[in-house]
Coordinates of C-alpha atoms and ligand atoms in Angstrom, one line a residue:
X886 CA -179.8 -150.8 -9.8
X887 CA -177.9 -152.3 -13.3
X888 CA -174.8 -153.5 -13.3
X889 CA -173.1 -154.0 -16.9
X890 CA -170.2 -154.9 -17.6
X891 CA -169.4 -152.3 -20.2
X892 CA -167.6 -150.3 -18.0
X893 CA -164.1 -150.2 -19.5
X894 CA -164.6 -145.8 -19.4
X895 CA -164.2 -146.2 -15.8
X896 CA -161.1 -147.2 -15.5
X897 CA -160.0 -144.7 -18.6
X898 CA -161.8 -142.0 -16.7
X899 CA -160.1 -142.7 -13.3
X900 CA -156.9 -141.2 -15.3
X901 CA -158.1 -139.7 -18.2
X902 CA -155.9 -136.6 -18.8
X903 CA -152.8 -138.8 -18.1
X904 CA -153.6 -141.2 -20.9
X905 CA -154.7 -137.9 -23.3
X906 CA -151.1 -137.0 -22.8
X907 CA -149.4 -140.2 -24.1
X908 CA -151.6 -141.2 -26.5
X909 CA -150.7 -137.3 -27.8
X910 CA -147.3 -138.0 -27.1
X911 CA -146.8 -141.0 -29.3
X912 CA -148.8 -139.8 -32.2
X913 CA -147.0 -136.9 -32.5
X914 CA -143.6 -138.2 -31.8
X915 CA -143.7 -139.5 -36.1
X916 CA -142.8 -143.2 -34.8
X917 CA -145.6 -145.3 -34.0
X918 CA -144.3 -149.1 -33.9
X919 CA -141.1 -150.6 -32.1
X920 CA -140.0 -147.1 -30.8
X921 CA -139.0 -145.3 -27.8
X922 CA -142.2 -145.6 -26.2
X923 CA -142.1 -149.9 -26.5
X924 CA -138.5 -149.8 -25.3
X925 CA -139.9 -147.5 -22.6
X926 CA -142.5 -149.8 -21.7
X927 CA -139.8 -153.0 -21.6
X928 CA -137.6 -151.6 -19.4
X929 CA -140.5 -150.3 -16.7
X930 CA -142.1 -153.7 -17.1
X931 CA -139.5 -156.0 -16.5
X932 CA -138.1 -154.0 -13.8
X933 CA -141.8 -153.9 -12.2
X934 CA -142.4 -157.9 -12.4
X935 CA -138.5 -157.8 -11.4
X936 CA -137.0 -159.8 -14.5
X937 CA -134.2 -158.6 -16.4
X938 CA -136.2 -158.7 -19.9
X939 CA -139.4 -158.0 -21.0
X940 CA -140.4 -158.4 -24.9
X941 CA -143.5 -156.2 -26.0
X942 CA -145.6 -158.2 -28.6
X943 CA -149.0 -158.1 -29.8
X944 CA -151.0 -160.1 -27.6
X945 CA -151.5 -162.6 -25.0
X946 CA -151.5 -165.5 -26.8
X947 CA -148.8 -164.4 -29.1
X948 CA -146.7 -164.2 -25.9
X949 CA -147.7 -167.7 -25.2
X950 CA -147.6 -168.6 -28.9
X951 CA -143.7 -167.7 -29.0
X952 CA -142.0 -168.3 -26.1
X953 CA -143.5 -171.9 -26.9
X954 CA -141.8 -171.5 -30.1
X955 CA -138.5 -170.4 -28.8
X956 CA -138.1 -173.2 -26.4
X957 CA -137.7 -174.5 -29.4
X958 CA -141.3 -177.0 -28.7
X959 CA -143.0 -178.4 -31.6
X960 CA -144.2 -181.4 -32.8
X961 CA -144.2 -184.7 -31.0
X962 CA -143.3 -183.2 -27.7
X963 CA -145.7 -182.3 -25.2
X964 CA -146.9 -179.5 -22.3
X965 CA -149.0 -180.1 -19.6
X966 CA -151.4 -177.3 -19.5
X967 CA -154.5 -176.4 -16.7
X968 CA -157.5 -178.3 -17.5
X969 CA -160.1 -175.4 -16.4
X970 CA -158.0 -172.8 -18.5
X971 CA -158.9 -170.9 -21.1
X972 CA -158.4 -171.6 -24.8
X973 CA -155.1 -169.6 -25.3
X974 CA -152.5 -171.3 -23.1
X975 CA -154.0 -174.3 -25.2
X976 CA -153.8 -172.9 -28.4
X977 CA -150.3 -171.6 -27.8
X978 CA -149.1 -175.7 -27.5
X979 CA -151.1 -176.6 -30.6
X980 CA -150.4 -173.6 -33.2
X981 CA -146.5 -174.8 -32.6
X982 CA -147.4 -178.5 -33.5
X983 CA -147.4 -180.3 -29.8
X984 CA -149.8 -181.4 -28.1
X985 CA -151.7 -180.2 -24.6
X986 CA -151.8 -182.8 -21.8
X987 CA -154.3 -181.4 -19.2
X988 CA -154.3 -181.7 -15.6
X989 CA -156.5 -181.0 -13.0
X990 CA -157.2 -178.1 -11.1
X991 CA -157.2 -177.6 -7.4
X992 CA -159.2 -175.9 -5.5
X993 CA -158.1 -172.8 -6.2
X994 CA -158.5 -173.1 -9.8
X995 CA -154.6 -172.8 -10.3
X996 CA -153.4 -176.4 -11.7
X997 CA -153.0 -179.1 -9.0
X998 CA -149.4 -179.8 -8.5
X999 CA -149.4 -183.0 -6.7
X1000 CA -150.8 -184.5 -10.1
X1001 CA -148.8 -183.2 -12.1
X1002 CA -145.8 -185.7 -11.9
X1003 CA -147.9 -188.5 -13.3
X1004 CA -148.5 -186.6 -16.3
X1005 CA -145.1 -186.3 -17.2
X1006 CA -143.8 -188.6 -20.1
X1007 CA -140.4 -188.8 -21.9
X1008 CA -141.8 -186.6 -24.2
X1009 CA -142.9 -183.6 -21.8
X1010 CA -140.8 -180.4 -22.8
X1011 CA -142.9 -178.1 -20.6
X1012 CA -144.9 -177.0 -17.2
X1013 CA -147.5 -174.4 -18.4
X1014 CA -149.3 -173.0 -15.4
X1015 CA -152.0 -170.6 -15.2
X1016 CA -152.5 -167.7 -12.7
X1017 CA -156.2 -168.2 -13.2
X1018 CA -158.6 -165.1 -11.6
X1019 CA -155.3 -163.3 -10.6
X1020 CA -154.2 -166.3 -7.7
X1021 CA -150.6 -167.1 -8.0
X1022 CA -150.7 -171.0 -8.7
X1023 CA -148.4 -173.0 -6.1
X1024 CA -145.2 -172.6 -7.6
X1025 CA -142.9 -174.5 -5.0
X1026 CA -144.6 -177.6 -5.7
X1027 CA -144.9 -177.2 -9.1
X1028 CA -141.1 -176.0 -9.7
X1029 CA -140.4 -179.0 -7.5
X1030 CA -141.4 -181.6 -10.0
X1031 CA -140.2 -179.5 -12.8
X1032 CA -136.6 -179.3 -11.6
X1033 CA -136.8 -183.3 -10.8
X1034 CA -137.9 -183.8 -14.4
X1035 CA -135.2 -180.2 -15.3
X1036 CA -138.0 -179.2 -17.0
X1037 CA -139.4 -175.5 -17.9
X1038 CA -142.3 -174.0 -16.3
X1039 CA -144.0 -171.2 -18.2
X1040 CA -146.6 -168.8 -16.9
X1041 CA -149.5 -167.9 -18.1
X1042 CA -149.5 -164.1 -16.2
X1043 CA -152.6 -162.3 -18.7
X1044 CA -154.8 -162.4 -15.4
X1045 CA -152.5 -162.3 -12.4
X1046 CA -150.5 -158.7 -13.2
X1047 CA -149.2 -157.5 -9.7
X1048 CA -150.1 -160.8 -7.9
X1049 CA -146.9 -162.2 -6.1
X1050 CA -145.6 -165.4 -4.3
X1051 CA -143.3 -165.8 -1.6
X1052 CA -142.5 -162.1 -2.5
X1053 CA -141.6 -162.6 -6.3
X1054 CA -144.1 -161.3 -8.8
X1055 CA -145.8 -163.7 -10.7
X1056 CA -143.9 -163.7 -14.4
X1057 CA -141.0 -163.9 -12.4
X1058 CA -141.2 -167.3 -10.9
X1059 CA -140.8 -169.6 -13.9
X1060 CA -138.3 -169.6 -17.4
X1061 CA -141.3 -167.2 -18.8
X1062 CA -143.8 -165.0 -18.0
X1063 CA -146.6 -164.6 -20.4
X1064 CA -148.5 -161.5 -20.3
X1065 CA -151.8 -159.9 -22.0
X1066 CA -152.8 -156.4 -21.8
X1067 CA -156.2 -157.2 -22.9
X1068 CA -158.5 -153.9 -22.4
X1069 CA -160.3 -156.0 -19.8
X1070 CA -156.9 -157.6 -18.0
X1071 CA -155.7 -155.9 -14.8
X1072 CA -153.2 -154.1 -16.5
X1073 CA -154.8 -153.3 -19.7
X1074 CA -154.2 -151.6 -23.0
X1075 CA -156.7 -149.8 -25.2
X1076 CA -156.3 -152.2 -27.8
X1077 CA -154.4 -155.9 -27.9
X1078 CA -151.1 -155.8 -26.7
X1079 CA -149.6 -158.7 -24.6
X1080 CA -145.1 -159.0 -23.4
X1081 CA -142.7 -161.6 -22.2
X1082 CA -141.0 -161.2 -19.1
X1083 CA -137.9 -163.6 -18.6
X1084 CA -134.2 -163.6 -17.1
X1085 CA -133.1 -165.9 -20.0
X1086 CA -131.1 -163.5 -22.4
X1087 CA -131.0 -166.2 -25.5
X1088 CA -134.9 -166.8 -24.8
X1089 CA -135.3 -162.9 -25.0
X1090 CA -133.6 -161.9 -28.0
X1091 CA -135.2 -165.1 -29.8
X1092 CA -139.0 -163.7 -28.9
X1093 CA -137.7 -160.0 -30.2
X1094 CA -136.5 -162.0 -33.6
X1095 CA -139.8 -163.8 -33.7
X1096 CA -141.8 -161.0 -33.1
X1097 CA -140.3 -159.1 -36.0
X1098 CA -140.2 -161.3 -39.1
X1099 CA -137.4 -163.3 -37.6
X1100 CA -134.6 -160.5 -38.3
X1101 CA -132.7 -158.7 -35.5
X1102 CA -131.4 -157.0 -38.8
X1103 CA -133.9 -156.2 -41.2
X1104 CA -134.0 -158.2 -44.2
X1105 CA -131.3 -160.5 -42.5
X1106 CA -134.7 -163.0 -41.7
X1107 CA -133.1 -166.2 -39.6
X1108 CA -135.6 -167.3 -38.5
X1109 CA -139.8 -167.8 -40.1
X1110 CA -141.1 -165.2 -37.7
X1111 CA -144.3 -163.3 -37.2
X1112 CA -145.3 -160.1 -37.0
X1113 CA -146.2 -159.3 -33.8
X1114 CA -145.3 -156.1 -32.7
X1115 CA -146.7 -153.8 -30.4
X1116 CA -147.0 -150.4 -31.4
X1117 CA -146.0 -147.2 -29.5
X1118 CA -149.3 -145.5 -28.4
X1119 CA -150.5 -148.7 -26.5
X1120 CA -147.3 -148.5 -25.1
X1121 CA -147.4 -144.7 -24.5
X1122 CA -150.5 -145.9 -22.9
X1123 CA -149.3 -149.1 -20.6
X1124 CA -146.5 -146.9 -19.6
X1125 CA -149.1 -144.8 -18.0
X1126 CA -151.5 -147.5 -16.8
X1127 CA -148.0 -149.6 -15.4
X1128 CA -147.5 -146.2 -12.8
X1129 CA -151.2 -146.4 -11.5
X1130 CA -151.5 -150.8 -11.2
X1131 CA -150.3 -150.6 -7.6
X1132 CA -153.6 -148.5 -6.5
X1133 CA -155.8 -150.6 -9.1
X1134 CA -155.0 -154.0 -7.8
X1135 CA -155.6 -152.4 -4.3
X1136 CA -159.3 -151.5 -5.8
X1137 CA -159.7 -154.8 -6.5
X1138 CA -158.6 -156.3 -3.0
X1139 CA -161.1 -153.7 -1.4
X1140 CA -163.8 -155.1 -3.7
X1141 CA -163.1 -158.9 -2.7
X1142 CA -162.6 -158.3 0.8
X1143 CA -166.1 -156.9 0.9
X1144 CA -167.5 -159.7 -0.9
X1145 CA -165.8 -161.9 1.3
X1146 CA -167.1 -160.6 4.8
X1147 CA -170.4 -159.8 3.0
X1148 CA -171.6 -162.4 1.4
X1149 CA -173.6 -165.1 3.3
X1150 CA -175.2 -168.1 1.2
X1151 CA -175.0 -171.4 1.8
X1152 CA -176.1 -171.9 -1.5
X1153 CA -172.3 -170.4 -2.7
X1154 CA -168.7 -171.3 -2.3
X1155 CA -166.5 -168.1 -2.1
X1156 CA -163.0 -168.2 -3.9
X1157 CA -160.5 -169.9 -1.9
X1158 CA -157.1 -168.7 -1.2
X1159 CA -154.2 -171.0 -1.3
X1160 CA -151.7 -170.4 1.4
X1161 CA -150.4 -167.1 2.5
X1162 CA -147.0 -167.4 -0.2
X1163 CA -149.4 -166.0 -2.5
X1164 CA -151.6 -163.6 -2.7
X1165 CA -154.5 -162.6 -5.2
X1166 CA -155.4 -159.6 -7.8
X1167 CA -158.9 -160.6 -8.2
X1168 CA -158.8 -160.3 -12.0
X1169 CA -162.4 -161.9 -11.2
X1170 CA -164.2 -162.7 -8.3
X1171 CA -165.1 -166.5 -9.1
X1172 CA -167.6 -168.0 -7.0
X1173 CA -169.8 -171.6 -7.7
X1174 CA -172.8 -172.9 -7.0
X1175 CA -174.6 -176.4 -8.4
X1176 CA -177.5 -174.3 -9.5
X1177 CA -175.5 -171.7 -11.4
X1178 CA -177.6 -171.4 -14.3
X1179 CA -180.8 -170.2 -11.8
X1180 CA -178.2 -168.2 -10.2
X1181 CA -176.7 -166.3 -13.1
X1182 CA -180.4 -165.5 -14.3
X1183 CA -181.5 -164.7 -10.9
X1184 CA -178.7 -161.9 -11.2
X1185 CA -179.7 -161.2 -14.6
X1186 CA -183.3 -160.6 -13.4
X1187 CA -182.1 -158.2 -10.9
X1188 CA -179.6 -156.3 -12.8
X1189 CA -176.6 -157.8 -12.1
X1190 CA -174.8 -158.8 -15.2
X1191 CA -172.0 -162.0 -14.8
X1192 CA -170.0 -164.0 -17.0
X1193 CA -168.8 -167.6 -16.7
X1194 CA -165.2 -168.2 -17.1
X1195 CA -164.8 -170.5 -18.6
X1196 CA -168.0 -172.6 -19.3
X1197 CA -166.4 -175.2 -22.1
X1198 CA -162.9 -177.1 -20.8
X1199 CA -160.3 -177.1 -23.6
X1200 CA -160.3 -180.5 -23.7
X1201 CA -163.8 -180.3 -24.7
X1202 CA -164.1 -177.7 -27.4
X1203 CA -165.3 -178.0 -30.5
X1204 CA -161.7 -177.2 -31.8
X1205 CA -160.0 -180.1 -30.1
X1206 CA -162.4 -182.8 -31.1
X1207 CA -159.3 -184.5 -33.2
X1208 CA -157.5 -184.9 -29.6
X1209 CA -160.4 -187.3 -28.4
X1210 CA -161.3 -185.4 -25.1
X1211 CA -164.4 -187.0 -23.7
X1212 CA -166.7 -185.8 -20.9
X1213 CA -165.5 -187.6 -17.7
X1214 CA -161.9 -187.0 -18.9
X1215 CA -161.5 -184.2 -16.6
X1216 CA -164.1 -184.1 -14.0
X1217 CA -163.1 -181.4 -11.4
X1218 CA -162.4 -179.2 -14.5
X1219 CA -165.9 -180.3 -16.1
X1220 CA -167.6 -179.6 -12.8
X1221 CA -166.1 -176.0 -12.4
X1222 CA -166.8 -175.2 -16.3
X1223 CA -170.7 -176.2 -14.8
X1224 CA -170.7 -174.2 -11.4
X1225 CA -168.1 -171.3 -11.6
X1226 CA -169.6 -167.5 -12.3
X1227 CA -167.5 -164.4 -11.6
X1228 CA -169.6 -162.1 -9.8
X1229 CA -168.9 -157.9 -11.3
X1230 CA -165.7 -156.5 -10.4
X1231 CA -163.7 -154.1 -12.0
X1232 CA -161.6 -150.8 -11.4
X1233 CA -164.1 -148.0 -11.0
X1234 CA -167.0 -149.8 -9.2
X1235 CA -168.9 -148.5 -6.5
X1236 CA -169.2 -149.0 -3.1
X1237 CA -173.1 -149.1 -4.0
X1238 CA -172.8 -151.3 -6.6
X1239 CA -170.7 -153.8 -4.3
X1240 CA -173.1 -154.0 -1.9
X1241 CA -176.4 -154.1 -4.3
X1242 CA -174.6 -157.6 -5.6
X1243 CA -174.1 -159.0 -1.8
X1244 CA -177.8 -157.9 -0.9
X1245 CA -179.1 -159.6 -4.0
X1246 CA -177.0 -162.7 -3.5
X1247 CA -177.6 -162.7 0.1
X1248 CA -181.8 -163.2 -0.8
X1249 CA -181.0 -166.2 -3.1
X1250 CA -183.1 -168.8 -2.3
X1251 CA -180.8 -171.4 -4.2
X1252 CA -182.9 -173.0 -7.3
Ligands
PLP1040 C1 -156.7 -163.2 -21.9 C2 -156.0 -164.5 -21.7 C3 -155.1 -164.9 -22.7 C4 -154.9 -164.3 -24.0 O1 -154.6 -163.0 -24.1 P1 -155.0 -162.2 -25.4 O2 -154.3 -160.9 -25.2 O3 -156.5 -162.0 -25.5 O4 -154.4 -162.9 -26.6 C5 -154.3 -166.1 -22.4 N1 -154.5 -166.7 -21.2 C6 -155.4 -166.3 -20.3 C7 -155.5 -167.1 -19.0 C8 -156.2 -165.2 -20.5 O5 -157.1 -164.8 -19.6

């Protein structure tokens, strides 16, 4: 059996006359940025993730990128950020002049909260945490330290769309929820597309100035925006998607939950989940091993394609080398980046296909 990853048509297939319909919808509507559709997709959002705003933009990190920007964060001030995250909740701190101070995972991959307190200096203006894999990170701890310190937290959300704790949804749970609707992201677009979801009405309207040039009135630019603006066909689109994520995310648990009972190595350490506040939308199914290189092209060899998120720390990439981040700086993060591999899982995948991956993992010898 092969496995590949390329199987975004799956997902598009599960509803494919649906998503004809809007994508017809939009492009014959004559308005095809900043429309009916996006104000559409606001209002569903933010009432789904249970905010009072949501602000489309045009990606993920954009999201991040701005509401970074409208806390009004730049240079000489700093944001603690996930250590075993990917590049964009990074990039978000630096592209507005501060600078990223890592922390630590736990074992769960979501950043470790009892460390995060000693991180904290005079000059920390932000909490960024990471729903990593689609695992709510734990937020009472975290929003613990950051009320002591009455600081914000801000979540990175682009992998945990639907995933909830202590019955909020994540996006919800901080000053700022950053979204992307990657293709490839639980809720995804068919084409970039990221939003904002917040309860903050002055952080709102700020992002929708930002987004558009800086003018709530055009020409009338306040403030040196951007132009990041989502446009009404991948909203048509989400709009569509956003009605089906409840079954999706339930795809995905079925997936995991075989993987779980199925899988028997003792060469490999299944994901972990935290505590029963929150729950997991298995954006991936991460699971380590010491010899993961021999195990990735052990799967290879039989099919199976994988995918290691994320094999480089920030702190390490090439990138950040003028922020002096040394191996041993980090090393639960480091060791992660050197065992973690997310197994296949995505909307559309066969029961077949689940169980060829446990039977091949099950006859690993280990290297
Ligand atoms: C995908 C992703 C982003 C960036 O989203 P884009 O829409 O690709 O810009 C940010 N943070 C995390 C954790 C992600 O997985």
């Amino acid at each position: 059996m092969k496995i590949s990853l390329a199987v975004l048509d799956r997902q598009f297939q599960l509803h494919q006359a649906e998503y004809e319909a809007a994508a017809l919808r939009a492009l014959r509507s004559g308005w095809y940025i900043l429309g009916p559709e996006v104000e559409g997709f606001e209002r569903e959002f933010a009432a789904y993730v249970g905010t009072k705003y949501a602000v489309a933009v045009n990606s993920g990190l954009d999201a991040l990128t701005l509401t970074v920007r409208a806390l009004g964060i730049g240079a000489g001030d700093e944001v603690l950020v996930p250590a075993n995250t990917y590049i964009a909740t990074a990039l978000a701190v630096t592209e507005n002049g501060a600078k990223p101070v890592f922390v630590e995972p736990d074992e769960a991959y979501g950043i470790a909260a009892d460390r995060i307190e000693a991180a904290i200096t005079e000059a920390t203006r932000a909490i960024m945490v990471v729903h990593l894999y689609g695992q709510a990170s734990d937020m009472d701890a975290i929003r613990a330290v950051a009320a002591r310190h009455a600081i914000p937290v801000i979540e990175d959300c682009a992998q945990s769309h639907g995933a909830r704790y202590a019955g909020y949804m994540t996006g919800a749970l901080g000053r700022a929820g950053c979204f992307s609707f990657y293709p490839t992201k639980n809720l995804g677009a068919f084409g970039d597309a990221g939003a904002v979801t917040t309860d903050d009405a002055e952080l709102a309207a700020m992002l929708r100035k930002l987004r558009n040039y800086g003018s709530k009135v055009k020409y009338h630019n306040e403030v040196a925006g951007v132009n990041s603006r989502m446009d009404e066909i991948q909203a048509a689109l989400l709009r569509t998607k956003l009605q089906h994520l409840p079954e999706l995310v339930a795809e995905r648990r079925r997936i995991a939950a075989r993987y779980d009972a199925a899988i028997q190595n003792p060469h490999i350490v299944l994901p972990k989940v935290r505590d029963a506040k929150g729950d997991h939308v298995y954006h991936q199914y991460v699971v380590r091993t010491k010899a993961r290189d021999a195990f990735q092209a052990y799967l290879k060899e039989a099919g199976i394609e994988t995918v290691i998120h994320y094999p480089i720390p920030p702190h390490l990439a090439e990138c950040y080398a003028r922020l002096g981040g040394r191996r041993g700086d980090f090393p639960i993060a480091e060791r992660y980046a050197d065992e973690v591999l997310s197994l296949p899982m995505f909307n559309g995948m066969r029961v077949e296909e689940a169980d060829y991956v446990i039977a091949t993992i099950n006859a690993w010898k280990g290297a």
